[in-house]
Amino acid sequence: VLGAKVFFILSGFVQQALLPRFIGRAGWGALAVVMAPANIVNNVVVAGSTQSASRAVAGGPGREEEAQRAAMRVHVPLALGAGVLFGAAALPIAAFEHAPYIAAPLAMMSAVLFFYGLYAPLIGMLNGRGLFVKQATLDVVFATMRTVGLLGVGWLFVRRGLSGEMGSTVGFALAALAIALIAGAMVRAASRGGARAESGGDVLRGARYAAVLFPLALAQFFTNALMQVDIMLLGRFLHGSAPSAKSADEWVAAYRACQLFAFLPYQLLLSLTQILFPMLARAKAEGSAADVREYVARGSRLGAIAMGAMVGVIAGMPETAIRFAYDPDTAARGASTLRVLALGQGAFAMLGIGCTVLSSLGRERTSATLTATAAACAAAACAFVVPAQSFGAGQLRATAFCVAGVLAVALAVCAVLVTRVAGSFVPLLSVARVGAALAVTVALGARIPAVSRLYAPAVGLGLAGVYVVVLAVSREIGLADLRWAVAAFRKR
């Protein structure tokens, strides 16, 4: 499953790097504006449906098929409702963005939402049955089909003089339909071949199932809203002040390129949160406050070190990083924005760890409230600051500063809350050392001129080496950390 998730992330990176070449930079920018609201709903549907269906099936041993039917009775109407509501919102969203030409692609995304709403619980059922290889296979197959659909169908539309963003959404919808059909067939085959137990466990259905599903979905909604609110508002302000729609979309594309790199620390640290969550939940259930403090301190410290390494490299070589995947003009437009946004999203990655700790220890509402407040503050800051800036680069930088500032404050609040609940978070001495290593790495990187993609890996490795050396000299990392990592790997 981990391998499949890595493949999914890498395929998404390749897909975003190639889209400007297949549908044009302006088309990719328009597609980014389409995907932003769709991804909020998509990610909520996927995470909430997968986890709730998995719990329902795993909680009813011997009655898996009954649990599957109960889950689908909830998810089919929900998927249909999500698709219909998003389709109805296509015109208002396009009007809000001052981009009427994205209404049709937005409407097409309603089909994607419907098929996702069917596919996600099917994946959860395989997970609940412990069929991880089948689950991973579907993830890999879908990542491949999604990439082919977005790129291939988008390119065919452009070749025929049609909208590239419309073609890409059509390709996305076809891939989602295909994977939903494949997943359904796989779940049916697993049901026929599965052994039946003599006595079964409880099966979640109706209100009890909804009680599991909706808190998960709500928490995901606020997290994804925080990730997408900046580009949604930026798209509105750019389209409202641009000399042409194409010009606005090209600047949106530059910001989307920045997001692609800035989100990497959060995406890669998700694996840490998935390990930390069950460890903390078990320690809490066993009443071991000392174990909770140790897990939180160690996990958050390791997360901070890993975050600092990734952010230091990205913020230290922003133009070179963007050049690695995109053209020099896009890199020049987004370089100063990426430096700020990378630092802000580093804070977001640590906020994700903190919110995981709160949720693991029974403070789900606190976590959701913090994320929701941060999303609202980011939206308010962007709405107040960005429209007053000059078109293009000024608006991009202002958006990045607003988001980074809000995320920094949210992380500080989260650190206080986690310390009160768990008794620890990242040790203050580690914060100082990681901060110093990050500052040195970024300052050194800022003195290195942008290089081509051929030399980008060497520059990145060099900056990462500087970061590690500073941590080693300051004694933040040493042989004890290496021995602990080796022991943890052997125990795994």
Short mmCIF file of C-alpha atoms in Angstrom, two decimals:
data_model
loop_
_atom_site.label_atom_id
_atom_site.label_comp_id
_atom_site.label_asym_id
_atom_site.label_seq_id
_atom_site.Cartn_x
_atom_site.Cartn_y
_atom_site.Cartn_z
CA VAL A 1 0.00 0.00 0.00
CA LEU A 2 2.84 2.38 0.83
CA GLY A 3 4.47 1.62 -2.52
CA ALA A 4 1.18 2.32 -4.28
CA LYS A 5 0.81 5.65 -2.46
CA VAL A 6 4.33 6.66 -3.46
CA PHE A 7 3.52 5.72 -7.06
CA PHE A 8 0.31 7.78 -6.82
CA ILE A 9 2.24 10.85 -5.62
CA LEU A 10 4.95 10.45 -8.26
CA SER A 11 2.43 9.95 -11.05
CA GLY A 12 0.61 13.07 -9.90
CA PHE A 13 3.88 15.02 -9.97
CA VAL A 14 4.66 13.80 -13.50
CA GLN A 15 1.10 14.52 -14.58
CA GLN A 16 1.24 18.12 -13.35
CA ALA A 17 4.64 18.63 -14.98
CA LEU A 18 3.40 17.37 -18.36
CA LEU A 19 -0.04 19.00 -18.47
CA PRO A 20 1.27 22.43 -19.64
CA ARG A 21 2.97 20.68 -22.55
CA PHE A 22 -0.19 18.76 -23.51
CA ILE A 23 -2.92 21.40 -23.03
CA GLY A 24 -0.90 24.64 -22.87
CA ARG A 25 0.08 26.75 -19.90
CA ALA A 26 -3.16 28.75 -19.92
CA GLY A 27 -5.20 25.56 -20.20
CA TRP A 28 -3.34 24.10 -17.24
CA GLY A 29 -4.01 27.25 -15.24
CA ALA A 30 -7.72 27.05 -16.05
CA LEU A 31 -7.70 23.38 -15.08
CA ALA A 32 -6.10 24.30 -11.74
CA VAL A 33 -9.00 26.66 -11.00
CA VAL A 34 -11.43 23.84 -11.90
CA MET A 35 -9.63 21.28 -9.79
CA ALA A 36 -9.34 23.41 -6.64
CA PRO A 37 -13.00 23.22 -5.52
CA ALA A 38 -13.39 19.73 -6.99
CA ASN A 39 -10.40 18.46 -5.02
CA ILE A 40 -11.89 19.68 -1.76
CA VAL A 41 -14.96 17.52 -2.30
CA ASN A 42 -13.01 14.68 -3.95
CA ASN A 43 -10.56 14.30 -1.09
CA VAL A 44 -13.34 14.46 1.48
CA VAL A 45 -15.24 11.73 -0.36
CA VAL A 46 -12.17 9.52 -0.77
CA ALA A 47 -10.80 9.78 2.77
CA GLY A 48 -14.15 9.69 4.57
CA SER A 49 -15.65 6.90 2.47
CA THR A 50 -12.53 4.72 2.49
CA GLN A 51 -12.04 4.90 6.25
CA SER A 52 -15.70 4.45 7.19
CA ALA A 53 -16.24 1.51 4.82
CA SER A 54 -13.04 -0.12 6.05
CA ARG A 55 -14.15 0.17 9.67
CA ALA A 56 -17.58 -1.22 8.88
CA VAL A 57 -16.23 -4.29 7.09
CA ALA A 58 -13.38 -4.92 9.54
CA GLY A 59 -15.81 -4.57 12.46
CA GLY A 60 -18.09 -7.34 11.17
CA PRO A 61 -15.99 -10.49 10.78
CA GLY A 62 -18.00 -13.20 9.07
CA ARG A 63 -20.57 -10.64 7.96
CA GLU A 64 -18.44 -8.72 5.47
CA GLU A 65 -20.96 -8.96 2.64
CA GLU A 66 -23.74 -7.63 4.87
CA ALA A 67 -21.45 -4.77 5.94
CA GLN A 68 -20.63 -4.03 2.30
CA ARG A 69 -24.30 -3.84 1.35
CA ALA A 70 -25.03 -1.61 4.34
CA ALA A 71 -22.15 0.69 3.38
CA MET A 72 -23.21 0.96 -0.26
CA ARG A 73 -26.79 1.79 0.75
CA VAL A 74 -25.30 4.90 2.37
CA HIS A 75 -22.62 5.71 -0.20
CA VAL A 76 -24.56 5.37 -3.47
CA PRO A 77 -27.09 8.13 -2.63
CA LEU A 78 -24.30 10.23 -1.10
CA ALA A 79 -22.22 9.91 -4.27
CA LEU A 80 -25.21 10.83 -6.41
CA GLY A 81 -26.05 13.77 -4.18
CA ALA A 82 -22.45 15.05 -4.20
CA GLY A 83 -22.30 14.83 -7.99
CA VAL A 84 -25.64 16.60 -8.50
CA LEU A 85 -24.86 19.37 -6.02
CA PHE A 86 -21.43 20.02 -7.49
CA GLY A 87 -22.90 20.06 -10.99
CA ALA A 88 -25.46 22.62 -9.84
CA ALA A 89 -22.66 24.71 -8.33
CA ALA A 90 -20.66 24.80 -11.59
CA LEU A 91 -22.18 28.05 -12.86
CA PRO A 92 -21.97 29.91 -9.52
CA ILE A 93 -18.33 28.82 -9.07
CA ALA A 94 -17.46 29.95 -12.60
CA ALA A 95 -19.16 33.27 -11.94
CA PHE A 96 -17.28 33.67 -8.64
CA GLU A 97 -14.00 33.07 -10.47
CA HIS A 98 -14.94 35.59 -13.22
CA ALA A 99 -14.26 32.74 -15.68
CA PRO A 100 -17.50 31.57 -17.37
CA TYR A 101 -15.56 29.27 -19.70
CA ILE A 102 -14.73 26.88 -16.83
CA ALA A 103 -18.41 26.11 -16.15
CA ALA A 104 -18.46 23.12 -18.52
CA PRO A 105 -15.28 21.49 -17.06
CA LEU A 106 -16.66 22.09 -13.57
CA ALA A 107 -19.89 20.35 -14.56
CA MET A 108 -17.89 17.42 -15.94
CA MET A 109 -16.15 17.10 -12.57
CA SER A 110 -19.54 16.25 -11.05
CA ALA A 111 -19.30 12.92 -12.90
CA VAL A 112 -15.85 12.39 -11.40
CA LEU A 113 -17.28 13.03 -7.93
CA PHE A 114 -20.05 10.49 -8.50
CA PHE A 115 -17.66 7.76 -9.66
CA TYR A 116 -15.22 8.60 -6.86
CA GLY A 117 -18.10 8.27 -4.41
CA LEU A 118 -18.59 4.69 -5.61
CA TYR A 119 -14.91 3.80 -5.92
CA ALA A 120 -13.74 5.02 -2.50
CA PRO A 121 -15.98 2.77 -0.34
CA LEU A 122 -15.06 -0.20 -2.55
CA ILE A 123 -11.40 0.48 -1.76
CA GLY A 124 -12.35 0.68 1.92
CA MET A 125 -14.03 -2.72 1.70
CA LEU A 126 -10.88 -4.31 0.32
CA ASN A 127 -8.89 -2.61 3.08
CA GLY A 128 -11.31 -3.85 5.74
CA ARG A 129 -10.95 -7.42 4.43
CA GLY A 130 -7.16 -7.11 4.59
CA LEU A 131 -6.79 -7.43 0.80
CA PHE A 132 -3.99 -4.89 0.65
CA VAL A 133 -2.42 -6.15 -2.58
CA LYS A 134 -5.72 -5.72 -4.41
CA GLN A 135 -6.12 -2.27 -2.88
CA ALA A 136 -2.61 -1.28 -3.95
CA THR A 137 -3.18 -2.67 -7.43
CA LEU A 138 -6.27 -0.52 -7.88
CA ASP A 139 -4.38 2.57 -6.69
CA VAL A 140 -1.62 1.98 -9.24
CA VAL A 141 -4.05 1.21 -12.07
CA PHE A 142 -6.13 4.28 -11.33
CA ALA A 143 -3.10 6.57 -11.05
CA THR A 144 -2.01 5.37 -14.48
CA MET A 145 -5.45 5.71 -16.08
CA ARG A 146 -6.00 9.13 -14.55
CA THR A 147 -2.70 10.37 -15.93
CA VAL A 148 -3.43 8.95 -19.39
CA GLY A 149 -6.93 10.43 -19.35
CA LEU A 150 -5.91 13.92 -18.23
CA LEU A 151 -3.01 14.12 -20.67
CA GLY A 152 -4.27 12.09 -23.63
CA VAL A 153 -7.85 13.29 -23.89
CA GLY A 154 -6.80 16.85 -23.09
CA TRP A 155 -4.25 16.71 -25.92
CA LEU A 156 -6.86 15.31 -28.35
CA PHE A 157 -9.23 18.19 -27.54
CA VAL A 158 -6.48 20.75 -28.11
CA ARG A 159 -5.55 19.11 -31.42
CA ARG A 160 -9.14 19.61 -32.57
CA GLY A 161 -9.24 23.23 -31.51
CA LEU A 162 -11.29 22.54 -28.39
CA SER A 163 -10.75 23.41 -24.73
CA GLY A 164 -7.82 21.53 -23.23
CA GLU A 165 -9.19 21.83 -19.69
CA MET A 166 -12.49 20.36 -20.87
CA GLY A 167 -10.69 17.45 -22.52
CA SER A 168 -8.71 16.73 -19.39
CA THR A 169 -11.81 16.62 -17.21
CA VAL A 170 -13.48 14.28 -19.72
CA GLY A 171 -10.43 12.01 -19.54
CA PHE A 172 -10.53 12.17 -15.74
CA ALA A 173 -14.20 11.19 -15.70
CA LEU A 174 -13.59 8.23 -18.04
CA ALA A 175 -10.75 7.01 -15.81
CA ALA A 176 -12.95 7.34 -12.70
CA LEU A 177 -15.76 5.38 -14.39
CA ALA A 178 -13.38 2.62 -15.46
CA ILE A 179 -11.78 2.22 -12.03
CA ALA A 180 -15.17 2.17 -10.29
CA LEU A 181 -16.25 -0.72 -12.56
CA ILE A 182 -12.96 -2.58 -11.99
CA ALA A 183 -13.16 -2.08 -8.22
CA GLY A 184 -16.75 -3.31 -8.15
CA ALA A 185 -15.80 -6.48 -10.02
CA MET A 186 -12.84 -7.03 -7.68
CA VAL A 187 -14.98 -6.64 -4.55
CA ARG A 188 -17.60 -9.07 -5.94
CA ALA A 189 -14.88 -11.61 -6.72
CA ALA A 190 -13.45 -11.24 -3.21
CA SER A 191 -16.91 -11.75 -1.72
CA ARG A 192 -17.46 -14.96 -3.68
CA GLY A 193 -14.06 -16.32 -2.74
CA GLY A 194 -14.03 -15.25 0.89
CA ALA A 195 -14.48 -17.67 3.74
CA ARG A 196 -17.52 -17.30 5.97
CA ALA A 197 -17.11 -17.28 9.72
CA GLU A 198 -19.47 -19.15 11.99
CA SER A 199 -20.33 -16.07 14.00
CA GLY A 200 -19.94 -12.46 13.01
CA GLY A 201 -19.34 -9.17 14.65
CA ASP A 202 -21.44 -6.06 14.62
CA VAL A 203 -22.34 -4.35 11.34
CA LEU A 204 -22.51 -0.56 11.21
CA ARG A 205 -25.52 0.76 9.38
CA GLY A 206 -27.84 3.75 9.25
CA ALA A 207 -27.27 6.41 11.89
CA ARG A 208 -24.36 4.53 13.47
CA TYR A 209 -22.57 4.34 10.13
CA ALA A 210 -23.19 8.04 9.52
CA ALA A 211 -21.80 8.78 12.98
CA VAL A 212 -18.49 7.27 11.83
CA LEU A 213 -18.56 8.76 8.31
CA PHE A 214 -19.44 12.40 8.87
CA PRO A 215 -16.82 13.37 11.51
CA LEU A 216 -14.15 11.91 9.23
CA ALA A 217 -15.57 13.80 6.26
CA LEU A 218 -15.83 17.07 8.21
CA ALA A 219 -12.22 16.96 9.35
CA GLN A 220 -11.09 16.23 5.78
CA PHE A 221 -13.20 19.09 4.45
CA PHE A 222 -11.51 21.71 6.61
CA THR A 223 -8.03 20.36 5.88
CA ASN A 224 -8.61 20.38 2.13
CA ALA A 225 -10.30 23.78 2.23
CA LEU A 226 -7.16 25.14 3.89
CA MET A 227 -5.08 23.63 1.06
CA GLN A 228 -7.20 25.02 -1.78
CA VAL A 229 -8.68 28.33 -0.58
CA ASP A 230 -5.65 30.36 -1.69
CA ILE A 231 -5.65 29.31 -5.34
CA MET A 232 -9.45 29.63 -5.55
CA LEU A 233 -9.33 33.23 -4.35
CA LEU A 234 -6.21 34.02 -6.36
CA GLY A 235 -7.96 32.80 -9.50
CA ARG A 236 -10.87 35.13 -8.78
CA PHE A 237 -8.65 38.17 -8.22
CA LEU A 238 -6.44 37.47 -11.23
CA HIS A 239 -9.42 37.03 -13.56
CA GLY A 240 -10.99 40.18 -12.15
CA SER A 241 -7.96 42.35 -12.93
CA ALA A 242 -6.33 40.63 -15.93
CA PRO A 243 -6.17 42.17 -19.42
CA SER A 244 -7.26 38.76 -20.80
CA ALA A 245 -8.43 35.38 -19.56
CA LYS A 246 -5.32 33.72 -20.99
CA SER A 247 -3.04 36.06 -19.07
CA ALA A 248 -4.88 35.31 -15.81
CA ASP A 249 -4.72 31.56 -16.38
CA GLU A 250 -0.98 31.70 -17.07
CA TRP A 251 -0.39 33.40 -13.70
CA VAL A 252 -2.63 30.83 -12.00
CA ALA A 253 -0.44 28.18 -13.64
CA ALA A 254 2.65 29.77 -12.10
CA TYR A 255 1.07 29.60 -8.63
CA ARG A 256 -0.01 25.99 -9.22
CA ALA A 257 3.61 25.16 -10.07
CA CYS A 258 4.60 26.66 -6.71
CA GLN A 259 1.96 24.58 -4.92
CA LEU A 260 3.22 21.39 -6.54
CA PHE A 261 6.57 21.75 -4.77
CA ALA A 262 5.34 23.46 -1.61
CA PHE A 263 2.90 20.61 -0.83
CA LEU A 264 5.63 17.94 -0.94
CA PRO A 265 6.55 18.14 2.78
CA TYR A 266 2.92 17.68 3.80
CA GLN A 267 2.36 14.79 1.38
CA LEU A 268 5.48 12.97 2.47
CA LEU A 269 4.88 13.50 6.20
CA LEU A 270 1.45 11.89 5.88
CA SER A 271 3.20 8.54 6.31
CA LEU A 272 4.44 9.68 9.74
CA THR A 273 0.93 10.67 10.82
CA GLN A 274 -0.43 7.28 9.72
CA ILE A 275 2.13 5.58 11.99
CA LEU A 276 1.74 8.03 14.87
CA PHE A 277 -2.06 7.85 15.01
CA PRO A 278 -2.44 4.17 16.06
CA MET A 279 0.55 4.36 18.42
CA LEU A 280 -0.96 7.29 20.31
CA ALA A 281 -4.45 5.80 20.30
CA ARG A 282 -3.13 2.57 21.84
CA ALA A 283 -1.01 4.39 24.42
CA LYS A 284 -4.02 6.49 25.42
CA ALA A 285 -6.24 3.40 25.68
CA GLU A 286 -3.64 1.75 27.92
CA GLY A 287 -3.49 4.87 30.09
CA SER A 288 0.24 5.40 29.56
CA ALA A 289 0.81 9.15 29.75
CA ALA A 290 4.58 8.64 29.63
CA ASP A 291 4.36 6.70 26.36
CA VAL A 292 2.11 9.40 24.89
CA ARG A 293 4.64 12.10 25.78
CA GLU A 294 7.52 10.08 24.35
CA TYR A 295 5.74 9.21 21.09
CA VAL A 296 4.63 12.81 20.54
CA ALA A 297 8.04 14.30 21.32
CA ARG A 298 9.94 11.78 19.21
CA GLY A 299 7.48 11.75 16.31
CA SER A 300 7.10 15.53 16.11
CA ARG A 301 10.88 16.03 16.38
CA LEU A 302 11.55 13.59 13.53
CA GLY A 303 8.79 15.29 11.53
CA ALA A 304 10.36 18.70 12.13
CA ILE A 305 13.78 17.45 11.00
CA ALA A 306 12.35 15.88 7.83
CA MET A 307 10.22 18.95 7.14
CA GLY A 308 13.22 21.26 7.54
CA ALA A 309 15.25 19.24 5.05
CA MET A 310 12.55 19.36 2.37
CA VAL A 311 11.61 22.99 2.94
CA GLY A 312 15.25 24.06 3.08
CA VAL A 313 15.97 22.57 -0.33
CA ILE A 314 12.78 23.89 -1.97
CA ALA A 315 12.97 27.39 -0.45
CA GLY A 316 16.71 27.52 -1.07
CA MET A 317 16.41 26.86 -4.82
CA PRO A 318 12.85 27.89 -5.80
CA GLU A 319 13.55 28.92 -9.39
CA THR A 320 15.72 25.87 -10.02
CA ALA A 321 13.03 23.61 -8.53
CA ILE A 322 10.32 24.98 -10.80
CA ARG A 323 12.66 24.82 -13.80
CA PHE A 324 13.13 21.13 -13.08
CA ALA A 325 9.50 20.49 -14.07
CA TYR A 326 8.44 23.56 -16.05
CA ASP A 327 9.67 26.16 -18.50
CA PRO A 328 12.00 29.03 -17.48
CA ASP A 329 9.25 31.66 -17.80
CA THR A 330 7.00 29.85 -15.31
CA ALA A 331 10.02 29.44 -13.02
CA ALA A 332 10.84 33.14 -13.15
CA ARG A 333 7.23 34.08 -12.41
CA GLY A 334 6.94 31.79 -9.40
CA ALA A 335 10.41 31.79 -7.82
CA SER A 336 9.85 34.46 -5.15
CA THR A 337 6.38 33.10 -4.40
CA LEU A 338 7.62 29.54 -3.93
CA ARG A 339 10.24 30.60 -1.37
CA VAL A 340 7.50 32.05 0.86
CA LEU A 341 4.91 29.36 0.11
CA ALA A 342 7.38 26.54 0.86
CA LEU A 343 8.01 27.96 4.33
CA GLY A 344 4.28 28.31 4.91
CA GLN A 345 3.50 24.79 3.77
CA GLY A 346 6.29 23.50 6.01
CA ALA A 347 4.27 24.96 8.88
CA PHE A 348 1.21 23.23 7.41
CA ALA A 349 3.03 19.87 7.43
CA MET A 350 3.80 20.28 11.13
CA LEU A 351 0.24 21.46 11.75
CA GLY A 352 -0.88 18.17 10.21
CA ILE A 353 1.21 16.23 12.73
CA GLY A 354 -0.17 18.32 15.59
CA CYS A 355 -3.76 17.82 14.49
CA THR A 356 -3.12 14.07 14.18
CA VAL A 357 -1.95 14.04 17.79
CA LEU A 358 -5.07 15.90 18.93
CA SER A 359 -7.36 13.54 16.99
CA SER A 360 -5.52 10.47 18.29
CA LEU A 361 -6.07 11.62 21.86
CA GLY A 362 -9.80 12.22 21.48
CA ARG A 363 -9.68 15.95 20.62
CA GLU A 364 -11.13 15.66 17.11
CA ARG A 365 -13.32 18.73 17.58
CA THR A 366 -10.37 20.82 18.71
CA SER A 367 -8.40 19.71 15.67
CA ALA A 368 -11.28 20.42 13.27
CA THR A 369 -11.97 23.81 14.87
CA LEU A 370 -8.33 24.83 14.55
CA THR A 371 -8.18 23.83 10.88
CA ALA A 372 -11.51 25.49 10.08
CA THR A 373 -10.42 28.71 11.78
CA ALA A 374 -7.13 28.69 9.85
CA ALA A 375 -8.97 28.20 6.55
CA ALA A 376 -11.33 31.09 7.34
CA CYS A 377 -8.46 33.36 8.37
CA ALA A 378 -6.47 32.51 5.24
CA ALA A 379 -9.50 33.33 3.10
CA ALA A 380 -10.09 36.61 4.95
CA ALA A 381 -6.42 37.64 4.70
CA CYS A 382 -6.30 36.90 0.97
CA ALA A 383 -9.58 38.72 0.35
CA PHE A 384 -8.33 41.79 2.19
CA VAL A 385 -4.73 41.96 0.91
CA VAL A 386 -4.50 40.40 -2.56
CA PRO A 387 -6.95 42.60 -4.56
CA ALA A 388 -4.92 45.70 -3.67
CA GLN A 389 -1.72 44.27 -5.20
CA SER A 390 -0.48 44.72 -8.75
CA PHE A 391 -1.65 42.14 -11.28
CA GLY A 392 0.48 39.03 -11.60
CA ALA A 393 3.59 38.63 -9.49
CA GLY A 394 2.40 41.01 -6.78
CA GLN A 395 -0.82 39.08 -6.28
CA LEU A 396 1.02 35.74 -6.21
CA ARG A 397 3.47 36.91 -3.55
CA ALA A 398 0.72 38.50 -1.46
CA THR A 399 -1.28 35.25 -1.53
CA ALA A 400 1.77 33.27 -0.41
CA PHE A 401 2.50 35.72 2.43
CA CYS A 402 -1.11 35.59 3.64
CA VAL A 403 -1.20 31.81 3.67
CA ALA A 404 2.25 31.45 5.27
CA GLY A 405 1.40 33.95 8.00
CA VAL A 406 -1.86 32.25 8.91
CA LEU A 407 -0.26 28.80 8.91
CA ALA A 408 2.58 29.98 11.15
CA VAL A 409 0.10 31.34 13.71
CA ALA A 410 -2.03 28.19 13.46
CA LEU A 411 1.04 26.02 14.08
CA ALA A 412 1.96 28.08 17.17
CA VAL A 413 -1.57 27.66 18.57
CA CYS A 414 -1.50 23.96 17.73
CA ALA A 415 1.82 23.52 19.52
CA VAL A 416 0.35 25.02 22.69
CA LEU A 417 -2.75 22.80 22.47
CA VAL A 418 -0.76 19.64 21.82
CA THR A 419 1.60 20.38 24.71
CA ARG A 420 -1.35 20.82 27.06
CA VAL A 421 -3.06 17.63 25.91
CA ALA A 422 -0.08 15.31 25.34
CA GLY A 423 2.51 16.89 27.61
CA SER A 424 4.99 17.47 24.78
CA PHE A 425 5.55 18.54 21.20
CA VAL A 426 8.74 19.42 19.32
CA PRO A 427 11.34 20.22 22.03
CA LEU A 428 12.24 23.91 22.08
CA LEU A 429 15.93 23.17 21.61
CA SER A 430 15.10 21.12 18.51
CA VAL A 431 12.95 23.99 17.20
CA ALA A 432 15.91 26.35 17.54
CA ARG A 433 18.37 23.97 15.90
CA VAL A 434 16.09 23.02 13.02
CA GLY A 435 15.23 26.69 12.52
CA ALA A 436 18.92 27.61 12.40
CA ALA A 437 19.72 24.82 9.93
CA LEU A 438 16.78 25.86 7.77
CA ALA A 439 17.85 29.51 7.81
CA VAL A 440 21.44 28.66 6.84
CA THR A 441 20.29 26.38 4.02
CA VAL A 442 17.88 28.93 2.56
CA ALA A 443 20.39 31.79 2.90
CA LEU A 444 23.06 29.77 1.12
CA GLY A 445 20.65 28.63 -1.58
CA ALA A 446 19.60 32.23 -2.24
CA ARG A 447 23.18 32.99 -3.33
CA ILE A 448 23.25 30.20 -5.91
CA PRO A 449 21.94 31.24 -9.35
CA ALA A 450 19.21 29.19 -10.98
CA VAL A 451 20.47 26.22 -12.99
CA SER A 452 18.93 23.91 -15.58
CA ARG A 453 17.17 20.68 -14.70
CA LEU A 454 20.35 18.74 -15.51
CA TYR A 455 22.16 20.26 -12.53
CA ALA A 456 19.15 20.70 -10.23
CA PRO A 457 19.61 17.35 -8.39
CA ALA A 458 23.23 18.22 -7.58
CA VAL A 459 22.22 21.61 -6.14
CA GLY A 460 19.41 20.00 -4.15
CA LEU A 461 21.69 17.33 -2.69
CA GLY A 462 24.26 19.99 -1.84
CA LEU A 463 21.71 22.06 0.08
CA ALA A 464 20.41 18.96 1.85
CA GLY A 465 24.00 18.17 2.85
CA VAL A 466 24.42 21.66 4.30
CA TYR A 467 21.23 21.20 6.33
CA VAL A 468 22.42 17.86 7.74
CA VAL A 469 25.87 19.23 8.58
CA VAL A 470 24.38 22.14 10.54
CA LEU A 471 22.15 19.73 12.48
CA ALA A 472 25.10 17.43 13.17
CA VAL A 473 27.36 20.30 14.31
CA SER A 474 24.62 21.61 16.59
CA ARG A 475 24.19 18.05 17.94
CA GLU A 476 20.56 17.87 16.97
CA ILE A 477 21.23 14.58 15.18
CA GLY A 478 23.85 11.97 16.01
CA LEU A 479 24.63 8.29 16.28
CA ALA A 480 21.82 7.76 18.80
CA ASP A 481 19.26 8.74 16.17
CA LEU A 482 20.83 6.35 13.68
CA ARG A 483 20.78 3.48 16.19
CA TRP A 484 17.15 4.20 17.08
CA ALA A 485 16.14 4.25 13.40
CA VAL A 486 17.89 0.92 12.75
CA ALA A 487 16.25 -0.66 15.81
CA ALA A 488 12.82 0.65 14.78
CA PHE A 489 13.26 -0.72 11.28
CA ARG A 490 14.24 -4.16 12.60
CA LYS A 491 11.20 -4.25 14.92
CA ARG A 492 8.80 -2.70 12.33
#
